[in-house]
CSV table of C-alpha atoms and ligand atoms in Angstrom, one decimal:
chain,number,residue,atom,x,y,z
A,1,MET,CA,-14.7,2.4,-21.1
A,2,PRO,CA,-12.8,5.4,-22.6
A,3,ASP,CA,-9.8,5.1,-20.2
A,4,ALA,CA,-9.4,1.3,-20.4
A,5,THR,CA,-6.1,1.3,-22.4
A,6,PHE,CA,-2.8,1.7,-20.8
A,7,SER,CA,-1.7,4.3,-23.3
A,8,ALA,CA,-4.2,6.7,-21.9
A,9,LEU,CA,-2.9,6.4,-18.4
A,10,PRO,CA,-0.8,9.2,-16.8
A,11,THR,CA,2.6,8.5,-15.2
A,12,THR,CA,2.0,7.5,-11.6
A,13,VAL,CA,2.0,10.3,-9.1
A,14,PHE,CA,4.8,8.4,-7.2
A,15,GLU,CA,7.1,8.4,-10.2
A,16,GLU,CA,6.2,12.0,-11.1
A,17,MET,CA,6.9,13.4,-7.7
A,18,SER,CA,10.1,11.3,-7.2
A,19,GLY,CA,11.3,12.5,-10.6
A,20,LEU,CA,10.6,16.1,-9.7
A,21,ALA,CA,12.4,15.6,-6.3
A,22,ARG,CA,15.5,14.3,-8.2
A,23,ALA,CA,15.3,17.1,-10.7
A,24,HIS,CA,15.1,19.8,-8.1
A,25,GLY,CA,17.3,18.3,-5.4
A,26,ALA,CA,14.3,18.2,-3.1
A,27,ILE,CA,13.8,16.3,0.2
A,28,ASN,CA,11.6,13.5,-0.9
A,29,LEU,CA,8.7,12.9,1.5
A,30,GLY,CA,6.5,11.7,-1.4
A,31,GLN,CA,7.0,8.1,-2.6
A,32,GLY,CA,7.0,5.8,0.4
A,33,PHE,CA,10.5,4.3,1.1
A,34,PRO,CA,12.7,4.4,4.2
A,35,ASP,CA,16.0,6.2,4.0
A,36,ASP,CA,17.9,3.7,6.1
A,37,PRO,CA,19.4,0.6,4.4
A,38,GLY,CA,17.2,-2.0,6.1
A,39,PRO,CA,18.1,-5.0,8.4
A,40,GLU,CA,21.7,-5.9,7.8
A,41,ALA,CA,21.3,-9.6,8.6
A,42,LEU,CA,18.7,-9.9,5.8
A,43,ARG,CA,20.8,-8.0,3.3
A,44,ARG,CA,23.8,-10.3,4.1
A,45,LYS,CA,21.6,-13.4,3.7
A,46,ALA,CA,20.5,-12.1,0.3
A,47,ALA,CA,24.1,-11.4,-0.7
A,48,GLU,CA,25.2,-14.9,0.5
A,49,ALA,CA,22.4,-16.5,-1.5
A,50,VAL,CA,23.5,-14.7,-4.6
A,51,LEU,CA,27.1,-15.8,-4.2
A,52,GLU,CA,26.7,-19.3,-2.8
A,53,GLY,CA,23.0,-20.2,-3.3
A,54,TYR,CA,20.9,-21.4,-6.2
A,55,ASN,CA,20.4,-18.8,-8.9
A,56,GLN,CA,18.3,-20.7,-11.4
A,57,TYR,CA,14.5,-20.8,-11.7
A,58,PRO,CA,12.9,-21.6,-8.4
A,59,PRO,CA,9.5,-23.4,-8.3
A,60,MET,CA,6.8,-21.4,-9.9
A,61,ALA,CA,4.7,-20.9,-6.8
A,62,GLY,CA,7.8,-20.0,-4.7
A,63,LEU,CA,10.5,-21.7,-2.7
A,64,PRO,CA,9.0,-24.2,-0.2
A,65,GLU,CA,11.1,-22.6,2.6
A,66,LEU,CA,9.5,-19.2,2.0
A,67,ARG,CA,6.0,-20.5,1.6
A,68,THR,CA,6.4,-22.4,4.9
A,69,ALA,CA,7.9,-19.3,6.5
A,70,VAL,CA,4.9,-17.2,5.3
A,71,ALA,CA,2.4,-19.6,6.7
A,72,GLY,CA,4.3,-19.8,10.0
A,73,HIS,CA,4.5,-16.0,10.3
A,74,TYR,CA,0.8,-15.6,9.7
A,75,HIS,CA,0.1,-18.3,12.2
A,76,ARG,CA,2.2,-16.7,14.9
A,77,THR,CA,1.2,-13.1,14.3
A,78,GLN,CA,-2.4,-13.3,13.0
A,79,GLY,CA,-3.6,-16.8,14.1
A,80,LEU,CA,-4.2,-18.0,10.5
A,81,ALA,CA,-3.9,-21.7,9.6
A,82,LEU,CA,-2.6,-21.8,6.0
A,83,ASP,CA,-1.3,-24.8,4.2
A,84,PRO,CA,2.1,-23.6,2.8
A,85,MET,CA,1.9,-25.9,-0.3
A,86,THR,CA,-1.6,-25.2,-1.4
A,87,GLU,CA,-2.6,-21.9,0.0
A,88,VAL,CA,0.5,-19.7,-0.4
A,89,VAL,CA,2.0,-18.4,-3.7
A,90,ILE,CA,5.1,-16.2,-3.9
A,91,THR,CA,4.9,-13.3,-6.4
A,92,SER,CA,7.2,-10.5,-7.6
A,93,GLY,CA,5.9,-8.0,-5.1
A,94,ALA,CA,2.4,-7.2,-4.0
A,95,THR,CA,1.9,-5.4,-7.3
A,96,GLU,CA,2.3,-8.7,-9.3
A,97,ALA,CA,0.1,-10.4,-6.7
A,98,LEU,CA,-2.7,-7.8,-7.4
A,99,ALA,CA,-2.3,-8.2,-11.2
A,100,ALA,CA,-2.3,-12.0,-11.0
A,101,THR,CA,-5.3,-12.0,-8.7
A,102,PHE,CA,-7.4,-9.7,-10.9
A,103,LEU,CA,-6.3,-11.5,-14.1
A,104,ALA,CA,-7.1,-14.9,-12.6
A,105,LEU,CA,-10.4,-14.1,-11.0
A,106,ILE,CA,-12.2,-11.3,-12.8
A,107,GLU,CA,-14.5,-12.2,-15.7
A,108,PRO,CA,-15.5,-9.5,-18.2
A,109,GLY,CA,-18.4,-7.4,-16.8
A,110,ASP,CA,-17.7,-8.3,-13.1
A,111,GLU,CA,-18.1,-5.4,-10.8
A,112,VAL,CA,-15.4,-4.7,-8.3
A,113,ILE,CA,-16.0,-2.4,-5.3
A,114,VAL,CA,-13.0,-0.2,-4.4
A,115,PHE,CA,-12.6,2.6,-1.9
A,116,GLN,CA,-11.1,5.9,-2.9
A,117,PRO,CA,-8.5,7.3,-2.2
A,118,LEU,CA,-7.0,4.1,-3.6
A,119,TYR,CA,-3.6,2.6,-4.3
A,120,ASP,CA,-3.0,3.7,-7.9
A,121,ALA,CA,-2.5,0.2,-9.4
A,122,TYR,CA,-6.0,-1.0,-8.7
A,123,LEU,CA,-8.1,0.7,-11.3
A,124,PRO,CA,-5.9,0.1,-14.4
A,125,LEU,CA,-5.4,-3.6,-13.4
A,126,ILE,CA,-9.1,-4.2,-12.7
A,127,ARG,CA,-10.1,-2.6,-16.0
A,128,ARG,CA,-7.5,-4.5,-18.0
A,129,ALA,CA,-8.8,-7.7,-16.5
A,130,GLY,CA,-12.3,-6.8,-17.8
A,131,GLY,CA,-13.8,-5.6,-14.5
A,132,THR,CA,-15.8,-2.6,-13.8
A,133,PRO,CA,-14.8,-0.7,-10.7
A,134,ARG,CA,-17.6,0.7,-8.4
A,135,LEU,CA,-16.1,3.5,-6.4
A,136,ILE,CA,-16.9,4.2,-2.7
A,137,SER,CA,-15.5,7.6,-1.7
A,138,LEU,CA,-14.1,8.1,1.8
A,139,SER,CA,-13.5,11.5,3.4
A,140,PRO,CA,-11.2,12.9,6.0
A,141,PRO,CA,-10.6,13.0,8.9
A,142,HIS,CA,-11.9,9.4,9.6
A,143,TRP,CA,-12.1,7.9,6.1
A,144,ARG,CA,-14.6,5.3,7.3
A,145,PHE,CA,-17.0,3.2,5.3
A,146,THR,CA,-20.5,2.3,6.4
A,147,ARG,CA,-22.7,-0.7,5.8
A,148,ALA,CA,-25.0,1.7,3.8
A,149,MET,CA,-22.2,2.8,1.5
A,150,LEU,CA,-21.3,-0.9,0.8
A,151,GLU,CA,-24.9,-1.9,0.2
A,152,ALA,CA,-25.5,1.1,-2.1
A,153,ALA,CA,-22.5,0.0,-4.3
A,154,ILE,CA,-23.7,-3.6,-4.7
A,155,THR,CA,-25.5,-4.7,-7.9
A,156,PRO,CA,-26.3,-8.2,-9.2
A,157,ARG,CA,-22.9,-8.1,-11.1
A,158,THR,CA,-20.8,-7.3,-8.0
A,159,ARG,CA,-18.3,-10.1,-7.4
A,160,PHE,CA,-15.4,-8.5,-5.6
A,161,VAL,CA,-14.4,-5.9,-3.0
A,162,VAL,CA,-10.8,-4.7,-2.7
A,163,LEU,CA,-9.8,-3.7,0.8
A,164,ASN,CA,-6.4,-2.1,1.5
A,165,ASN,CA,-5.8,-2.4,5.2
A,166,PRO,CA,-3.8,-0.7,6.8
A,167,VAL,CA,-4.7,2.0,4.3
A,168,ASN,CA,-2.3,3.8,2.0
A,169,PRO,CA,-2.6,6.9,1.9
A,170,THR,CA,-4.9,7.6,4.9
A,171,GLY,CA,-2.9,5.6,7.5
A,172,VAL,CA,-6.2,4.1,8.9
A,173,VAL,CA,-6.1,0.6,10.4
A,174,VAL,CA,-9.6,-0.6,9.9
A,175,SER,CA,-11.4,-1.4,13.1
A,176,HIS,CA,-12.8,-4.7,14.2
A,177,ASP,CA,-16.3,-3.3,13.9
A,178,ASP,CA,-15.8,-2.1,10.4
A,179,LEU,CA,-14.2,-5.4,9.3
A,180,THR,CA,-17.2,-7.2,10.8
A,181,ILE,CA,-19.5,-5.2,8.7
A,182,LEU,CA,-17.5,-5.8,5.5
A,183,ALA,CA,-17.3,-9.5,6.2
A,184,GLU,CA,-21.1,-9.7,6.8
A,185,VAL,CA,-21.7,-7.9,3.5
A,186,CYS,CA,-19.3,-10.2,1.6
A,187,VAL,CA,-21.0,-13.3,3.0
A,188,ALA,CA,-24.5,-12.0,2.4
A,189,ASN,CA,-23.7,-11.1,-1.2
A,190,ASP,CA,-21.3,-13.9,-2.1
A,191,LEU,CA,-18.3,-11.6,-2.7
A,192,ILE,CA,-14.6,-12.3,-2.9
A,193,ALA,CA,-12.4,-9.9,-0.9
A,194,VAL,CA,-9.0,-9.0,-2.3
A,195,CYS,CA,-7.2,-7.9,0.8
A,196,ASP,CA,-4.1,-5.8,0.2
A,197,GLU,CA,-2.4,-6.0,3.6
A,198,VAL,CA,1.1,-5.0,2.6
A,199,TRP,CA,1.3,-2.6,5.6
A,200,GLU,CA,0.2,-5.2,8.1
A,201,GLN,CA,3.5,-5.1,10.1
A,202,VAL,CA,3.7,-1.3,10.1
A,203,VAL,CA,1.0,-0.6,12.7
A,204,PHE,CA,1.3,1.6,15.7
A,205,GLY,CA,-0.2,0.7,19.0
A,206,PRO,CA,-2.9,0.7,20.3
A,207,ALA,CA,-4.1,-0.1,16.8
A,208,VAL,CA,-4.1,-3.8,15.9
A,209,HIS,CA,-4.1,-5.2,12.4
A,210,ARG,CA,-6.7,-7.9,11.8
A,211,PRO,CA,-6.9,-9.9,8.6
A,212,LEU,CA,-10.3,-10.0,7.0
A,213,MET,CA,-9.6,-13.6,6.3
A,214,ALA,CA,-10.0,-14.4,10.0
A,215,PHE,CA,-13.6,-13.2,10.2
A,216,PRO,CA,-16.6,-15.6,10.1
A,217,GLY,CA,-17.3,-16.9,6.6
A,218,MET,CA,-14.2,-15.2,5.1
A,219,ALA,CA,-11.5,-18.0,5.0
A,220,GLY,CA,-12.7,-19.3,1.6
A,221,ARG,CA,-13.5,-15.9,0.0
A,222,CYS,CA,-10.4,-13.8,0.8
A,223,VAL,CA,-7.2,-13.4,-1.2
A,224,LYS,CA,-4.7,-11.9,1.2
A,225,ILE,CA,-1.7,-10.1,-0.2
A,226,GLY,CA,1.5,-9.3,1.6
A,227,SER,CA,4.9,-7.8,0.7
A,228,ALA,CA,8.3,-8.6,2.2
A,229,GLY,CA,9.5,-5.3,0.9
A,230,LYS,CA,7.1,-3.5,3.2
A,231,MET,CA,7.6,-5.9,6.1
A,232,PHE,CA,11.4,-5.4,6.1
A,233,GLY,CA,11.6,-1.8,4.8
A,234,LEU,CA,13.3,-3.0,1.6
A,235,THR,CA,10.8,-1.7,-0.9
A,236,GLY,CA,12.9,-2.5,-3.9
A,237,TRP,CA,12.9,-6.2,-3.1
A,238,LYS,CA,9.6,-7.0,-4.7
A,239,VAL,CA,8.8,-10.3,-3.0
A,240,GLY,CA,5.0,-10.6,-2.5
A,241,PHE,CA,2.8,-13.3,-1.0
A,242,VAL,CA,-0.7,-14.4,-2.0
A,243,CYS,CA,-2.6,-16.4,0.7
A,244,ALA,CA,-6.0,-17.9,-0.2
A,245,ALA,CA,-8.0,-21.1,0.0
A,246,GLU,CA,-6.7,-23.7,-2.4
A,247,PRO,CA,-9.2,-23.2,-5.2
A,248,LEU,CA,-8.5,-19.4,-5.3
A,249,ALA,CA,-4.7,-19.8,-4.8
A,250,ARG,CA,-4.5,-22.3,-7.7
A,251,LEU,CA,-6.1,-19.9,-10.1
A,252,VAL,CA,-3.9,-17.0,-8.9
A,253,ALA,CA,-0.8,-19.3,-9.4
A,254,LYS,CA,-2.0,-19.9,-13.0
A,255,ALA,CA,-2.0,-16.2,-13.8
A,256,HIS,CA,1.4,-15.8,-12.0
A,257,GLN,CA,3.0,-18.4,-14.2
A,258,PHE,CA,2.4,-16.2,-17.2
A,259,LEU,CA,3.2,-12.9,-15.6
A,260,THR,CA,6.7,-13.4,-14.1
A,261,PHE,CA,6.6,-17.2,-13.6
A,262,THR,CA,8.8,-16.8,-10.5
A,263,THR,CA,10.6,-14.5,-8.2
A,264,PRO,CA,14.4,-14.2,-7.6
A,265,PRO,CA,15.4,-17.1,-5.4
A,266,ASN,CA,18.0,-15.3,-3.4
A,267,LEU,CA,15.5,-12.7,-2.3
A,268,GLN,CA,13.1,-15.4,-1.5
A,269,THR,CA,15.7,-17.2,0.7
A,270,ALA,CA,16.4,-13.9,2.5
A,271,ALA,CA,12.7,-13.1,3.0
A,272,ALA,CA,12.2,-16.6,4.5
A,273,PHE,CA,15.1,-16.0,6.9
A,274,GLY,CA,13.6,-12.6,7.8
A,275,LEU,CA,10.2,-14.1,8.6
A,276,GLU,CA,11.8,-16.9,10.7
A,277,THR,CA,14.1,-14.7,12.7
A,278,GLY,CA,12.4,-11.3,12.6
A,279,ALA,CA,10.6,-11.2,15.9
A,280,ASP,CA,12.8,-8.4,17.2
A,281,TRP,CA,12.5,-6.4,14.0
A,282,PHE,CA,8.7,-6.7,14.0
A,283,ARG,CA,8.7,-5.3,17.5
A,284,THR,CA,11.1,-2.5,17.1
A,285,MET,CA,10.5,-1.3,13.5
A,286,PRO,CA,6.9,0.0,14.3
A,287,ARG,CA,8.2,1.8,17.4
A,288,THR,CA,11.0,3.5,15.5
A,289,LEU,CA,8.5,4.6,12.8
A,290,ALA,CA,6.0,5.8,15.4
A,291,ALA,CA,8.8,8.0,16.8
A,292,SER,CA,9.5,9.3,13.3
A,293,GLN,CA,5.8,10.1,12.8
A,294,ALA,CA,5.9,12.0,16.1
A,295,CYS,CA,9.0,13.9,15.0
A,296,LEU,CA,7.4,15.0,11.7
A,297,ALA,CA,4.0,15.7,13.2
A,298,GLN,CA,5.5,17.9,15.9
A,299,ALA,CA,7.7,19.8,13.4
A,300,LEU,CA,4.7,20.4,11.2
A,301,GLU,CA,2.5,21.5,14.1
A,302,ARG,CA,5.2,23.9,15.2
A,303,GLU,CA,5.0,25.4,11.7
A,304,GLY,CA,1.3,25.7,12.1
A,305,PHE,CA,0.1,22.8,10.0
A,306,ARG,CA,-2.9,20.7,10.9
A,307,VAL,CA,-1.8,17.0,10.9
A,308,LEU,CA,-3.9,13.9,10.6
A,309,ARG,CA,-1.8,11.3,12.4
A,310,SER,CA,-1.9,7.7,11.2
A,311,SER,CA,-2.2,4.4,12.9
A,312,GLY,CA,-0.1,2.5,10.3
A,313,THR,CA,1.9,2.8,7.1
A,314,TYR,CA,4.8,5.2,6.5
A,315,PHE,CA,2.5,8.1,6.0
A,316,LEU,CA,0.7,11.0,7.8
A,317,ASN,CA,-1.5,13.6,6.1
A,318,VAL,CA,-1.7,17.3,6.3
A,319,ASP,CA,-5.0,19.1,6.1
A,320,LEU,CA,-4.0,22.0,3.8
A,321,ALA,CA,-7.3,23.9,4.1
A,322,ALA,CA,-7.0,23.9,7.9
A,323,SER,CA,-3.3,24.9,7.7
A,324,GLY,CA,-3.7,28.2,5.9
A,325,VAL,CA,-3.0,26.8,2.4
A,326,GLY,CA,-5.5,28.1,-0.2
A,327,LEU,CA,-4.1,26.2,-3.2
A,328,GLY,CA,-5.3,22.7,-4.1
A,329,ASP,CA,-3.1,19.8,-3.1
A,330,ARG,CA,-1.7,19.2,-6.5
A,331,ASP,CA,-0.8,22.8,-7.2
A,332,PHE,CA,0.7,23.1,-3.7
A,333,ALA,CA,2.7,19.9,-4.1
A,334,LEU,CA,4.1,21.2,-7.5
A,335,LEU,CA,5.0,24.5,-5.9
A,336,ALA,CA,6.6,22.8,-2.8
A,337,VAL,CA,8.8,20.5,-4.9
A,338,ARG,CA,9.9,23.1,-7.4
A,339,GLU,CA,10.3,26.2,-5.3
A,340,ALA,CA,10.6,25.0,-1.7
A,341,GLY,CA,12.6,21.8,-2.2
A,342,VAL,CA,10.2,19.3,-0.6
A,343,ALA,CA,8.2,16.6,-2.4
A,344,ALA,CA,4.9,15.2,-1.1
A,345,ILE,CA,1.9,13.3,-2.6
A,346,PRO,CA,-1.3,15.1,-3.4
A,347,VAL,CA,-4.0,12.7,-2.2
A,348,SER,CA,-6.4,13.9,-5.0
A,349,ALA,CA,-4.2,11.9,-7.4
A,350,LEU,CA,-5.5,8.8,-5.6
A,351,TYR,CA,-9.2,9.5,-6.4
A,352,GLU,CA,-10.7,8.9,-9.8
A,353,THR,CA,-13.9,10.9,-9.2
A,354,GLU,CA,-14.8,13.9,-7.0
A,355,PRO,CA,-11.4,14.1,-5.4
A,356,VAL,CA,-10.7,15.6,-2.0
A,357,THR,CA,-8.2,18.3,-2.9
A,358,THR,CA,-7.1,19.5,0.5
A,359,ILE,CA,-4.9,16.6,1.8
A,360,LEU,CA,-1.2,16.2,1.3
A,361,ARG,CA,0.5,12.8,2.2
A,362,LEU,CA,4.0,12.9,3.7
A,363,CYS,CA,6.3,9.9,4.3
A,364,PHE,CA,8.0,9.9,7.7
A,365,ALA,CA,10.2,6.9,7.2
A,366,LYS,CA,13.3,9.2,7.3
A,367,ALA,CA,15.9,10.5,9.6
A,368,ASP,CA,14.7,13.2,12.1
A,369,GLU,CA,16.9,15.9,10.6
A,370,THR,CA,15.3,15.2,7.2
A,371,LEU,CA,11.8,15.4,8.6
A,372,GLU,CA,12.6,18.6,10.5
A,373,ALA,CA,14.0,20.2,7.3
A,374,GLY,CA,11.0,18.9,5.3
A,375,ALA,CA,8.6,20.6,7.7
A,376,VAL,CA,10.5,23.9,7.4
A,377,ARG,CA,10.5,23.7,3.7
A,378,LEU,CA,6.7,23.0,3.6
A,379,ALA,CA,6.2,26.1,5.7
A,380,ARG,CA,8.2,28.0,3.1
A,381,ALA,CA,6.0,26.6,0.4
A,382,ARG,CA,2.9,27.9,2.3
A,383,ASP,CA,4.5,31.3,2.4
A,384,LEU,CA,5.2,31.2,-1.3
A,385,ALA,CA,1.7,30.1,-2.0
A,386,ALA,CA,0.4,33.1,-0.1
A,387,ARG,CA,2.4,35.7,-2.1
A,388,PRO,CA,0.3,38.0,-4.2
A,389,GLY,CA,-1.1,36.0,-7.0
A,390,GLY,CA,0.0,32.9,-5.1
A,391,GLN,CA,-0.1,30.8,-8.3
A,392,PRO,CA,2.1,27.8,-8.9
A,393,PRO,CA,4.3,27.7,-12.0
A,394,ALA,CA,2.3,26.4,-14.9
A,395,GLY,CA,2.7,23.0,-16.6
A,396,ARG,CA,3.4,19.4,-15.8
A,397,ALA,CA,7.0,18.3,-15.2
A,398,ILE,CA,6.9,15.1,-17.2
B,1,PMP,N1,-0.3,-2.0,-2.2
B,1,PMP,C1,-0.1,-0.9,-1.5
B,1,PMP,C2,-1.3,-0.4,-0.7
B,1,PMP,C3,1.1,-0.3,-1.4
B,1,PMP,O1,1.3,0.8,-0.7
B,1,PMP,C4,2.2,-0.8,-2.2
B,1,PMP,C5,3.5,-0.2,-2.2
B,1,PMP,N2,3.7,0.8,-1.4
B,1,PMP,C6,2.0,-2.0,-2.9
B,1,PMP,C7,0.7,-2.5,-2.9
B,1,PMP,C8,3.0,-2.6,-3.8
B,1,PMP,O2,3.9,-3.4,-3.1
B,1,PMP,P1,5.2,-4.1,-3.7
B,1,PMP,O3,6.2,-3.1,-3.7
B,1,PMP,O4,5.5,-5.3,-2.9
B,1,PMP,O5,4.8,-4.4,-5.1
B,2,LIG,N1,3.7,2.3,-2.3
B,2,LIG,C1,4.5,3.5,-2.6
B,2,LIG,C2,3.8,4.7,-2.0
B,2,LIG,O1,2.7,4.7,-1.7
B,2,LIG,C3,4.8,3.7,-4.0
B,2,LIG,C4,5.0,2.5,-4.8
B,2,LIG,C5,5.2,3.0,-6.2
B,2,LIG,O2,6.0,3.9,-6.5
B,2,LIG,N2,4.5,2.4,-7.1
B,2,LIG,O3,4.5,5.7,-1.9
């Protein structure tokens, strides 16, 4: 395991590209965060909770009011029946939920199936927990897995599969049929599914998010992970939820107690309020984002880019090869941020092996003027890439 130590890891592509965007004063369509301040009632609730509420350690597994609100929300929106006191644990963001889950459940030598492109935290955390990732590579434009791919990845040591749905960076919302296949494979091979569903509320009709936990045989073998930061467009809040059957939830809580022990109570109070009162927000937020996606997609198409639209998340993708860009995605992204003033995420950074190098991820959770300007700047980057020699400036930024 040559790359098992954290010291060998690169800085994440999100930090790298946001750092470059700041250094070059670029429009940042890279790292996924909205440019609007988020629901005011929630922010007020959090502020009030800081001023007038309880600011000491809350219970390790989360404030009862938030655990109850999480269970209620998933009952209303996804038909799940979770016991708030034994099947919901609050964590400091989905990132901590992932870390706690992997640390709690993986035993050295366990194999863990993951799909690439993948959210960048998975592999270092799985390895540090003693697991061995087994990668399944997905390809544009549909990014679908098949039963044959899953079965080919399974060995006698396979114990887990990690499913991110809706998928960052591809914007896919996994279909009922594909979830059925995955559930059947999990049941047949006695696998636990770690379901990173942080984007579950950011889904554009007609797509529908379905939790894998609701499929036959899956209730006792899923760890479902959510994030208030993503639900309410407040990405810095770092309030995560783990939902799982009691034996799994209890183990995850044990790992959580030695990671962060707890999560700021004021933000938990505000997240509970948001879940209890957020019906309008959950209806309007995806519509607003769908309009933003349309704005960016149309601006890019006007500039001659081939766009792969998404069914969920804050992201769409551009097929660089089909858009007249000869450079690889990373070189193009470096050129775009340094010389054309627009930051994006090269999707190759989210593969560990045999990367697809022709796809660029763009965040559309921004004002229309920003998106329009970003598209124009990306077209300028394409022109720069096509100049004689067309080479990007050498070297890494950080
Ligand atoms: N998983 C995925 C797929 C994500 O996209 C993100 C953040 N964008 C996270 C986990 C982390 O969520 P949090 O900020 O709540 O830690
Ligand atoms: N999830 C965010 C994205 O995909 C990034 C989170 C992070 O910076 N670690 O852009």
